[in-house]
Amino acid sequence: MLFYTKKSLVSVAFIVSAICFSAFAVSARDAAPPVEGYEIKVQLSDFKNDTLLLGYYLADKQYIKDTSIRDKSTGFFTFKGAKTLPSGMYMLVLPPENQFLQLLISDKEQHFTLIAHDADITKGYKLQNAPENEQFFKYIDFIANQSKAANLLKAERTKDTTKAPAIKTKLENLDASVKKYQEEVIRNNPGTTLAMLLKATVEIEGPNFNIKNEDSLKLANYYYYKEHWFDNHDLKNPAMLRTPVLYGRLDYYITKLTPQHPDSVGESIVRVLEMMKPAKETFQYYFVHYLNEYSKNTIVGFDAVYVKLAKKYIPTGITDSFIDKEQREKIMKDATALEPVLIGKKGANLRMFRQDSSIVNLYDVKSKYTILYFWAPDCSHCKKSIPHLVDFYKKWKTKNVEIFCVCNQPIGTVKTCWEAVKERNMGEWINVADPYELSHYRSAYRVLTTPKIYVLDQDKTIISKDISSEQLDDLMTRIVEEDAKSAGGGKSK
């Protein structure tokens, strides 16, 4: 139900504020506005503050666009600028309580006047040259009245549960009336920001699949909703960026509907970016948003998403207008360096040296799992990490797990490696160094800081990385369990 269930509240979320909206019919003047610039005049007779703010939505945030001081002679606040405002949802913010009144701005509605008492427009208002906002306020008034009726019915149902079936029917009728009204507004206002917003609040209705198996039915519904999730969201419309409805839709699609695997997440983000391409600013905003989000690498392995986005879009030139050349080059350099050490890639072989100068190759380690550990004697974090590594090895050394421990020291200080190995009881596993850096291990494994850990399988393919030594025991337990399930056809041994 669109106006009384938790799910349906999403459909009117963009009109919820500290203010109760209402409206009555007034005649709109359809004079054509000037081609460029904006001028919005506001008179709020009961608002005592001399400062009024014009704000706007951008993805999941709100910003102040303009500030106006009341004209003492006319009582009007005037927001004026030489450049046309981008289409979307804006708000008049009333300090100091910061109540706000939402407005729609479109290419055709940049010059209009609003006269009201204060933020509570249920006291009455007049609009001039703002037919789309008048429709918007009428819609809000309708929704408010339907919500009030629904709340009264729910209260009645709580008092007398015997009326529940009859009240259920009445609520369904209210819901149907809301849907019908939405459809009428969308149909009668084609191409408007209002129609775009209302359509975005309409939930997707899937087909009735003729599938008896419950699990198969759930899967069919999942694939349908994932495929059609944006059917009612016009991602190519530039106005969508400046509304509060798109960001949540995108976030749910990426984090809930998409399996949380780097490949799947990357494909979903590319899908939405491709749909956004005609709306250049929307594409720019969300490309930068997702690139920054996955550059943080807060979830192991998701740096693959960063690499995918960088390599797919930056070389094409589509980012040239909003990312400068130096930054683009830096991003591509980072992505190129990250790509060989993504999870699923085969790690580079390392030809290293023991203390006695004998040679050891990483690929010659025959264990089923290899922990590749980079450290330095003077690294304080390494000093805290190594005792956990020692405990881990005591438990796992008989379970086909080896540690290939690379000391990150040049020729002049490499002797401190062997001193620290003895001092910290690190002698049981494979301890090596490459003081002349012949193996280029720093670049091969992106060793920018220490300690740094990679977990490799028997083929030296990277199966995890960038974790702490404290996490190794739990991680290896999960890896072994998953391998056992795979070997047993899905059942743990």
XYZ file of C-alpha atoms in Angstrom, residues 112-365:
254
model
C 8.101 32.507 -10.573
C 6.650 33.959 -7.390
C 5.441 32.264 -4.214
C 3.428 34.117 -1.603
C 2.648 32.333 1.680
C 2.475 32.888 5.428
C 5.483 30.788 6.408
C 6.801 27.286 5.887
C 3.385 25.820 6.674
C 1.597 26.436 3.396
C -1.612 24.851 4.698
C -2.355 28.414 5.792
C -2.612 29.392 2.159
C -0.357 30.334 -0.712
C -0.337 31.829 -4.186
C 1.885 30.854 -7.088
C 2.549 32.909 -10.198
C 4.132 31.425 -13.357
C 4.610 28.039 -11.629
C 2.096 25.530 -13.058
C 4.348 22.537 -12.372
C 4.802 23.492 -8.726
C 1.070 23.994 -8.434
C 0.549 20.421 -9.621
C 3.238 19.303 -7.200
C 1.514 20.948 -4.232
C -1.851 19.504 -5.281
C -0.303 16.047 -5.337
C 1.202 16.566 -1.890
C -2.188 17.733 -0.586
C -3.864 14.629 -2.006
C -1.266 12.299 -0.470
C -1.547 14.055 2.900
C -5.337 13.623 2.919
C -5.113 9.964 1.927
C -2.469 9.313 4.582
C -4.668 10.976 7.207
C -7.576 8.758 6.207
C -5.357 5.667 6.321
C -4.085 6.558 9.812
C -7.658 6.945 11.084
C -8.558 3.537 9.691
C -5.523 1.932 11.304
C -6.408 3.506 14.641
C -9.945 2.150 14.305
C -8.572 -1.300 13.517
C -6.416 -1.211 16.653
C -9.444 -0.388 18.824
C -11.687 -3.030 17.298
C -9.918 -5.972 15.651
C -13.229 -7.413 14.458
C -13.301 -4.648 11.859
C -9.931 -5.695 10.414
C -11.289 -7.368 7.228
C -13.496 -4.401 6.344
C -10.728 -1.915 7.117
C -8.300 -3.925 4.999
C -10.634 -3.445 2.033
C -10.910 0.286 2.702
C -7.130 0.634 2.898
C -6.765 -1.239 -0.374
C -9.256 1.151 -1.948
C -7.252 4.116 -0.676
C -4.126 2.556 -2.112
C -5.823 2.082 -5.465
C -6.928 5.716 -5.475
C -3.348 6.853 -4.881
C -2.069 4.708 -7.724
C -4.775 6.036 -10.026
C -3.986 9.642 -9.088
C -0.270 9.083 -9.672
C -0.964 7.602 -13.086
C -3.144 10.584 -14.003
C -0.520 13.140 -12.970
C 2.204 11.265 -14.875
C 0.009 10.940 -17.962
C -1.160 14.571 -17.910
C 2.307 16.085 -17.311
C 4.617 14.322 -19.773
C 8.236 15.435 -19.879
C 8.063 17.310 -16.561
C 10.252 16.937 -13.498
C 7.081 16.171 -11.541
C 6.148 13.252 -13.806
C 9.721 11.951 -13.621
C 9.647 12.054 -9.809
C 6.250 10.430 -9.451
C 7.103 7.672 -11.898
C 10.238 6.972 -9.847
C 8.046 6.308 -6.804
C 6.026 3.596 -8.568
C 7.163 0.170 -7.446
C 7.997 -2.482 -10.025
C 5.321 -5.150 -10.414
C 6.628 -8.474 -11.607
C 4.755 -11.052 -13.685
C 2.970 -14.035 -12.171
C 5.455 -16.789 -12.920
C 3.922 -20.227 -13.335
C 6.514 -21.852 -11.101
C 5.487 -24.205 -8.301
C 8.865 -24.712 -6.664
C 9.229 -21.978 -4.038
C 13.001 -21.569 -4.383
C 12.782 -21.417 -8.164
C 9.984 -18.854 -7.906
C 12.059 -16.655 -5.577
C 14.981 -16.866 -7.976
C 12.806 -15.953 -10.972
C 11.404 -12.948 -9.101
C 14.897 -11.887 -8.050
C 16.228 -11.925 -11.612
C 13.183 -10.047 -12.862
C 13.419 -7.295 -10.255
C 17.160 -6.932 -10.736
C 16.727 -6.603 -14.496
C 13.825 -4.140 -14.251
C 14.915 -2.234 -11.128
C 15.331 1.046 -13.020
C 12.332 0.763 -15.349
C 10.645 3.734 -13.650
C 13.828 5.747 -13.155
C 14.955 7.867 -16.069
C 18.714 7.797 -15.472
C 19.354 9.724 -18.686
C 17.312 12.676 -17.386
C 19.725 15.254 -15.870
C 17.114 16.294 -13.278
C 17.298 12.879 -11.597
C 20.678 13.751 -10.051
C 19.105 16.579 -8.036
C 16.395 14.533 -6.390
C 16.354 12.455 -3.195
C 15.003 9.354 -4.968
C 17.883 8.089 -7.135
C 20.722 7.567 -4.669
C 18.811 5.124 -2.482
C 17.655 3.208 -5.538
C 21.219 2.884 -6.775
C 22.562 1.932 -3.366
C 19.998 -0.847 -2.941
C 20.749 -2.154 -6.418
C 24.512 -2.231 -5.858
C 24.614 -3.423 -2.243
C 21.488 -5.591 -1.930
C 20.338 -6.833 -5.344
C 23.853 -7.423 -6.630
C 25.843 -10.393 -5.247
C 28.706 -8.934 -3.248
C 31.486 -10.190 -5.439
C 33.854 -7.726 -7.162
C 32.982 -8.964 -10.654
C 29.232 -8.707 -10.044
C 29.450 -5.294 -8.383
C 31.647 -3.985 -11.175
C 29.179 -5.186 -13.822
C 26.246 -3.557 -11.986
C 28.032 -0.226 -11.660
C 28.967 -0.261 -15.346
C 25.341 -0.989 -16.191
C 24.045 2.089 -14.356
C 26.851 4.302 -15.639
C 26.010 3.315 -19.198
C 22.374 4.270 -18.602
C 23.538 7.624 -17.199
C 25.791 8.558 -20.108
C 23.297 10.917 -21.824
C 23.074 12.904 -18.558
C 26.693 14.038 -18.426
C 26.658 15.530 -14.930
C 24.951 12.455 -13.476
C 27.537 10.215 -15.116
C 30.366 12.409 -13.844
C 29.040 12.482 -10.296
C 28.498 8.745 -9.957
C 31.666 7.744 -11.816
C 33.715 9.777 -9.350
C 31.575 8.512 -6.469
C 32.117 4.834 -7.268
C 35.755 5.291 -8.241
C 36.457 6.923 -4.873
C 34.332 4.388 -2.994
C 36.239 1.399 -4.322
C 39.647 3.036 -4.219
C 39.412 2.820 -0.423
C 39.606 -0.989 -0.577
C 37.723 -1.345 2.714
C 36.502 -4.805 1.641
C 39.122 -7.335 0.614
C 39.200 -7.828 -3.135
C 36.958 -4.934 -4.106
C 39.862 -2.935 -5.475
C 39.003 -4.924 -8.617
C 35.991 -2.637 -9.046
C 38.273 0.413 -8.977
C 40.508 -1.165 -11.619
C 37.524 -2.072 -13.814
C 36.074 1.447 -13.757
C 39.409 3.151 -14.343
C 40.406 0.935 -17.260
C 36.994 0.958 -18.913
C 36.330 4.697 -18.917
C 39.485 6.797 -18.501
C 41.220 5.665 -21.731
C 38.078 6.484 -23.759
C 38.334 10.228 -23.050
C 34.895 10.439 -21.451
C 36.451 11.614 -18.172
C 38.704 14.280 -19.731
C 36.241 17.098 -19.059
C 36.019 16.536 -15.300
C 39.287 14.827 -14.274
C 42.504 16.653 -15.098
C 45.295 14.961 -17.036
C 47.643 14.572 -14.064
C 44.954 12.904 -11.982
C 43.894 10.623 -14.842
C 47.469 9.497 -15.295
C 47.773 8.799 -11.580
C 44.556 6.778 -11.543
C 45.668 4.718 -14.531
C 49.086 4.137 -12.987
C 47.440 2.896 -9.779
C 45.001 0.676 -11.680
C 47.783 -0.808 -13.791
C 49.829 -1.554 -10.674
C 46.846 -3.095 -8.881
C 45.671 -5.308 -11.712
C 48.358 -8.042 -11.389
C 47.679 -8.468 -7.651
C 43.898 -8.676 -7.752
C 42.310 -11.695 -6.134
C 42.142 -14.457 -8.740
C 45.369 -13.399 -10.453
C 48.439 -15.618 -10.311
C 51.094 -14.011 -8.155
C 54.493 -13.284 -9.665
C 57.341 -15.662 -8.936
C 59.963 -14.322 -6.520
C 63.597 -15.413 -6.664
C 64.830 -14.634 -3.162
C 67.830 -15.365 -0.905
C 68.130 -17.019 2.486
C 70.632 -15.822 5.068
C 73.213 -18.296 3.728
C 72.712 -16.812 0.201
C 71.018 -19.942 -1.101
C 68.257 -19.225 -3.609
C 64.569 -19.929 -2.984
C 61.836 -19.455 -5.569
C 58.282 -18.769 -4.449
C 56.965 -21.098 -7.152
C 59.077 -23.938 -5.699
C 57.109 -23.907 -2.437
